[in-house]
Coordinates of C-alpha atoms in Angstrom, one line a residue:
X220 CA 16.3 -44.0 -44.5
X221 CA 19.4 -44.1 -46.7
X222 CA 21.3 -47.3 -47.1
X223 CA 24.4 -47.5 -44.8
X224 CA 27.8 -47.5 -46.5
X225 CA 29.6 -50.9 -46.0
X226 CA 32.0 -51.1 -43.1
X227 CA 34.5 -54.0 -43.1
X228 CA 35.7 -55.1 -39.7
X229 CA 39.3 -56.0 -38.8
X230 CA 39.8 -58.8 -36.3
X231 CA 42.0 -57.9 -33.3
X232 CA 42.2 -61.0 -31.1
X233 CA 38.8 -61.5 -29.6
X234 CA 37.6 -58.0 -30.5
X235 CA 36.7 -56.5 -33.9
X236 CA 37.8 -53.0 -34.9
X237 CA 35.5 -51.1 -37.3
X238 CA 36.9 -48.3 -39.5
X239 CA 35.1 -45.0 -39.2
X240 CA 32.7 -44.2 -42.1
X241 CA 34.3 -41.9 -44.6
X242 CA 33.3 -38.2 -45.0
X243 CA 33.9 -36.8 -41.5
X244 CA 30.2 -36.3 -41.0
X245 CA 28.3 -37.1 -37.8
X246 CA 27.2 -40.7 -37.6
X247 CA 23.5 -41.6 -38.2
X248 CA 21.9 -44.6 -36.5
X249 CA 22.2 -46.6 -39.8
X250 CA 26.0 -46.0 -39.9
X251 CA 26.6 -48.4 -36.9
X252 CA 27.5 -51.9 -38.0
X253 CA 25.0 -54.8 -37.5
X254 CA 27.6 -57.6 -37.7
X255 CA 31.1 -58.0 -36.3
X256 CA 32.3 -60.7 -38.7
X257 CA 32.8 -63.2 -35.9
X258 CA 31.0 -66.6 -35.7
X259 CA 28.4 -66.7 -33.0
X260 CA 30.2 -69.5 -31.2
X261 CA 33.7 -70.8 -31.0
X262 CA 32.8 -74.5 -31.2
X263 CA 29.7 -76.5 -31.6
X264 CA 29.7 -77.1 -27.8
X265 CA 29.7 -73.4 -27.3
X266 CA 27.1 -72.9 -29.9
X267 CA 24.7 -75.4 -28.3
X268 CA 25.3 -73.8 -24.9
X269 CA 24.4 -70.4 -26.3
X270 CA 21.2 -71.6 -27.9
X271 CA 20.3 -73.5 -24.7
X272 CA 20.9 -70.4 -22.7
X273 CA 19.0 -67.9 -24.8
X274 CA 16.0 -69.8 -26.1
X275 CA 14.4 -70.6 -22.7
X276 CA 14.6 -66.9 -21.9
X277 CA 12.8 -66.1 -25.1
X278 CA 10.0 -68.6 -24.1
X279 CA 9.9 -67.4 -20.5
X280 CA 9.5 -63.7 -21.4
X281 CA 7.4 -64.3 -24.5
X282 CA 4.4 -62.5 -23.1
X283 CA 6.3 -59.6 -21.6
X284 CA 6.3 -56.7 -24.1
X285 CA 8.7 -54.7 -21.9
X286 CA 11.6 -57.3 -21.9
X287 CA 14.1 -57.6 -24.6
X288 CA 16.2 -60.8 -24.9
X289 CA 19.3 -60.5 -27.1
X290 CA 21.9 -62.9 -28.4
X291 CA 25.3 -62.0 -29.9
X292 CA 24.0 -58.5 -30.9
X293 CA 26.3 -55.5 -31.2
X294 CA 25.6 -53.1 -28.3
X295 CA 27.0 -49.6 -28.9
X296 CA 27.5 -47.5 -25.8
X297 CA 29.4 -44.4 -27.1
X298 CA 27.5 -42.2 -29.6
X299 CA 29.7 -41.3 -32.6
X300 CA 32.2 -44.2 -31.9
X301 CA 31.6 -47.4 -34.0
X302 CA 34.3 -49.1 -31.8
X303 CA 32.5 -48.3 -28.6
X304 CA 30.7 -51.6 -28.6
X305 CA 30.4 -55.0 -27.0
X306 CA 28.5 -58.1 -28.2
X307 CA 27.2 -60.2 -25.2
X308 CA 26.4 -63.8 -26.0
X309 CA 23.1 -63.7 -24.1
X310 CA 21.5 -60.7 -22.5
X311 CA 18.3 -59.3 -21.1
X312 CA 17.1 -55.7 -20.8
X313 CA 14.0 -54.8 -18.7
X314 CA 11.8 -51.8 -19.2
X315 CA 12.3 -51.5 -23.0
X316 CA 10.0 -52.5 -25.9
X317 CA 10.4 -56.0 -27.2
X318 CA 9.4 -54.8 -30.7
X319 CA 10.4 -53.9 -33.2
X320 CA 13.4 -56.1 -33.6
X321 CA 16.7 -54.3 -33.8
X322 CA 19.7 -55.1 -35.9
X323 CA 22.0 -53.6 -33.2
X324 CA 21.5 -51.8 -29.9
X325 CA 22.3 -48.1 -29.6
X326 CA 22.1 -47.3 -25.8
X327 CA 21.6 -43.6 -26.3
X328 CA 18.5 -44.3 -28.4
X329 CA 17.1 -47.2 -26.3
X330 CA 17.7 -45.3 -23.0
X331 CA 19.6 -48.2 -21.4
X332 CA 21.7 -51.2 -21.9
X333 CA 21.4 -54.8 -20.6
X334 CA 20.5 -55.7 -17.0
X335 CA 21.7 -59.3 -17.3
X336 CA 24.6 -60.7 -19.4
X337 CA 25.7 -64.3 -19.8
X338 CA 28.9 -65.0 -21.7
X339 CA 29.7 -68.5 -23.0
X340 CA 33.3 -68.3 -22.2
X341 CA 36.5 -70.3 -23.1
X342 CA 40.2 -70.2 -22.8
X343 CA 40.4 -68.2 -25.9
X344 CA 37.9 -65.5 -24.7
X345 CA 39.0 -65.6 -21.0
X346 CA 41.1 -62.3 -21.2
X347 CA 38.3 -60.5 -23.0
X348 CA 35.5 -61.8 -20.7
X349 CA 37.5 -61.2 -17.5
X350 CA 39.0 -58.0 -18.6
X351 CA 37.5 -55.5 -21.1
X352 CA 34.0 -56.9 -21.1
X353 CA 33.8 -56.9 -17.3
X354 CA 35.0 -53.3 -17.2
X355 CA 32.5 -52.3 -19.9
X356 CA 29.6 -54.1 -18.2
X357 CA 30.5 -52.4 -14.9
X358 CA 30.5 -49.0 -16.6
X359 CA 27.2 -49.7 -18.3
X360 CA 25.6 -50.7 -15.0
X361 CA 24.8 -54.3 -16.0
X362 CA 23.4 -55.6 -12.8
X363 CA 24.4 -59.2 -13.2
X364 CA 27.3 -60.6 -15.2
X365 CA 27.6 -64.4 -15.6
X366 CA 30.1 -66.6 -17.3
X367 CA 29.5 -70.2 -18.3
X368 CA 32.5 -72.4 -19.3
X369 CA 31.0 -75.5 -20.9
X370 CA 34.3 -77.2 -21.6
X371 CA 35.8 -76.3 -18.2
X372 CA 38.7 -74.4 -19.6
X373 CA 39.4 -72.3 -16.6
X374 CA 36.3 -71.8 -14.4
X375 CA 35.7 -74.1 -11.4
X376 CA 32.8 -74.4 -10.9
X377 CA 32.1 -73.8 -14.6
X378 CA 29.4 -71.2 -13.8
X379 CA 30.5 -67.9 -12.3
X380 CA 28.3 -64.9 -11.4
X381 CA 28.8 -61.3 -10.4
X382 CA 26.4 -58.6 -9.2
X383 CA 26.8 -54.9 -9.2
X384 CA 27.5 -53.6 -5.7
X385 CA 26.6 -50.2 -4.2
X386 CA 30.0 -48.9 -5.3
X387 CA 29.4 -49.7 -8.9
X388 CA 31.9 -52.6 -8.9
X389 CA 31.2 -56.3 -9.3
X390 CA 31.2 -58.7 -6.4
X391 CA 31.1 -62.4 -6.8
X392 CA 27.9 -64.4 -6.3
X393 CA 28.0 -67.6 -4.3
X394 CA 26.3 -70.6 -5.7
X395 CA 24.4 -72.7 -3.1
X396 CA 23.5 -76.3 -3.3
X397 CA 19.8 -77.0 -3.4
X398 CA 18.0 -80.1 -4.6
X399 CA 21.3 -81.6 -5.6
X400 CA 22.4 -78.7 -7.9
X401 CA 24.3 -75.5 -7.5
X402 CA 22.1 -72.5 -8.0
X403 CA 21.5 -68.8 -7.5
X404 CA 18.3 -66.8 -7.7
X405 CA 18.9 -64.2 -10.5
X406 CA 17.2 -60.8 -11.1
X407 CA 15.5 -62.6 -14.0
X408 CA 13.1 -64.1 -11.5
X409 CA 14.7 -67.5 -12.2
X410 CA 17.4 -69.6 -10.6
X411 CA 20.6 -70.2 -12.6
X412 CA 21.5 -73.8 -11.9
X413 CA 24.5 -75.9 -12.5
X414 CA 24.2 -79.7 -12.6
X415 CA 27.4 -81.4 -13.6
X416 CA 28.3 -79.7 -16.9
X417 CA 24.8 -78.5 -17.6
X418 CA 23.5 -75.0 -17.1
X419 CA 19.7 -74.5 -16.9
X420 CA 17.1 -72.1 -15.5
X421 CA 14.6 -73.1 -12.9
X422 CA 11.4 -71.4 -11.5
X423 CA 12.3 -70.9 -7.8
X424 CA 8.7 -71.3 -6.5
X425 CA 7.9 -74.6 -8.0
X426 CA 11.3 -75.9 -9.0
X427 CA 10.2 -76.3 -12.6
X428 CA 13.1 -76.3 -15.1
X429 CA 12.8 -74.3 -18.3
X430 CA 13.3 -76.6 -21.2
X431 CA 16.0 -76.1 -23.9
X432 CA 15.0 -76.4 -27.5
X433 CA 16.2 -80.0 -27.7
X434 CA 14.4 -80.9 -24.5
X435 CA 11.2 -79.1 -25.8
X436 CA 11.5 -81.1 -29.0
X437 CA 11.8 -84.3 -27.1
X438 CA 8.9 -83.4 -24.8
X439 CA 6.7 -82.6 -27.8
X440 CA 7.8 -85.8 -29.6
X441 CA 7.0 -87.9 -26.5
X442 CA 3.6 -86.1 -26.1
X443 CA 2.9 -86.8 -29.8
X444 CA 3.8 -90.4 -29.4
X445 CA 1.6 -90.6 -26.3
X446 CA -1.2 -89.0 -28.2
X447 CA -0.9 -91.4 -31.1
X448 CA -0.8 -94.4 -28.7
X449 CA -3.9 -93.1 -26.9
X450 CA -5.6 -92.7 -30.3
X451 CA -4.6 -96.2 -31.3
X452 CA -5.8 -97.6 -27.9
X453 CA -9.1 -95.7 -28.4
X454 CA -9.4 -97.0 -32.0
X455 CA -8.7 -100.5 -30.8
X456 CA -11.2 -100.2 -28.0
X457 CA -13.8 -98.8 -30.4
X458 CA -13.0 -101.7 -32.8
X459 CA -13.4 -104.2 -29.9
X460 CA -16.7 -102.5 -28.9
X461 CA -17.8 -102.8 -32.5
X462 CA -16.9 -106.4 -32.6
X463 CA -18.7 -107.1 -29.4
X464 CA -21.8 -105.2 -30.7
X465 CA -21.7 -107.3 -33.9
X466 CA -21.4 -110.5 -31.9
X467 CA -24.3 -109.3 -29.6
X468 CA -26.5 -108.5 -32.7
X469 CA -25.6 -111.9 -34.2
X470 CA -26.5 -113.7 -31.0
X471 CA -29.8 -111.8 -30.8
X472 CA -30.5 -112.7 -34.4
X473 CA -29.8 -116.3 -33.7
X474 CA -32.1 -116.3 -30.7
X475 CA -34.8 -114.6 -32.9
X476 CA -34.3 -117.4 -35.5
X477 CA -34.5 -120.1 -32.9
X478 CA -37.6 -118.5 -31.4
X479 CA -39.2 -118.2 -34.8
X480 CA -38.3 -121.9 -35.6
X481 CA -39.7 -123.0 -32.3
X482 CA -42.9 -121.1 -32.9
X483 CA -43.2 -122.6 -36.4
X484 CA -42.6 -126.1 -35.0
X485 CA -45.2 -125.6 -32.3
X486 CA -47.7 -124.2 -34.8
X487 CA -47.1 -127.3 -37.1
X488 CA -47.5 -129.7 -34.2
X489 CA -50.7 -127.9 -33.2
X490 CA -52.0 -128.2 -36.8
X491 CA -51.2 -132.0 -36.9
X492 CA -52.9 -132.6 -33.6
X493 CA -56.0 -130.7 -34.9
X494 CA -56.0 -132.9 -38.0
X495 CA -55.8 -136.1 -36.0
X496 CA -58.6 -135.1 -33.8
X497 CA -60.7 -134.3 -36.9
X498 CA -60.2 -137.9 -38.2

């Protein structure tokens, strides 16, 4: 495979425009850009929200070889057009190989696009997320399109979902309160839940939350601390048992010495009595 010629993007508000490769030749797969020049997230808050939204899905679908989980990856939907693309923040495609990893996503080669999309939205990306991206996702047949507004710039509630209707247009999903949180059962086989300003996934059958990376780290840290405490308690118990065993052996040795001394004394007395009788 030949090395792709460099393509330098030009920013146009929230979207990036790529110049066509020179030469007027048909585009090969390696001609399509792999980066759009934008930062993954607008702010650290949006960055954490993106990581917390994508990593639990990676863990959840880890053993599924037919599910691809993407994050901020360029998805090209028109062959021959480097500007026919969109970069969803978090997305899932079913019925496609997980491996090998792709630098970008060419729908005409993969056979399909995302089934689920979640955009970490803000005031600056509102027009793009509510306008062009929504239209593109409808045209691509993205079955669920979600927006999460972690800073509450314009969404109320800050989680908004849409599903593709029979007419190929989006209709709003209604979040329902259950167990003290707003939630909706997604095509992912999970519930998307909103608790205050926090978005999380939950297994609907058992109500078990999927952990974010920071929560997973805390859980592992607590488990390690508990393991160390258990080992320390076991060591202390073994040490106490060893001390008790030493004390028991010392007491037995003392009893043996006392018994030997008593036997020696009794033998001495018996010898003296024998000598007295002999006299």
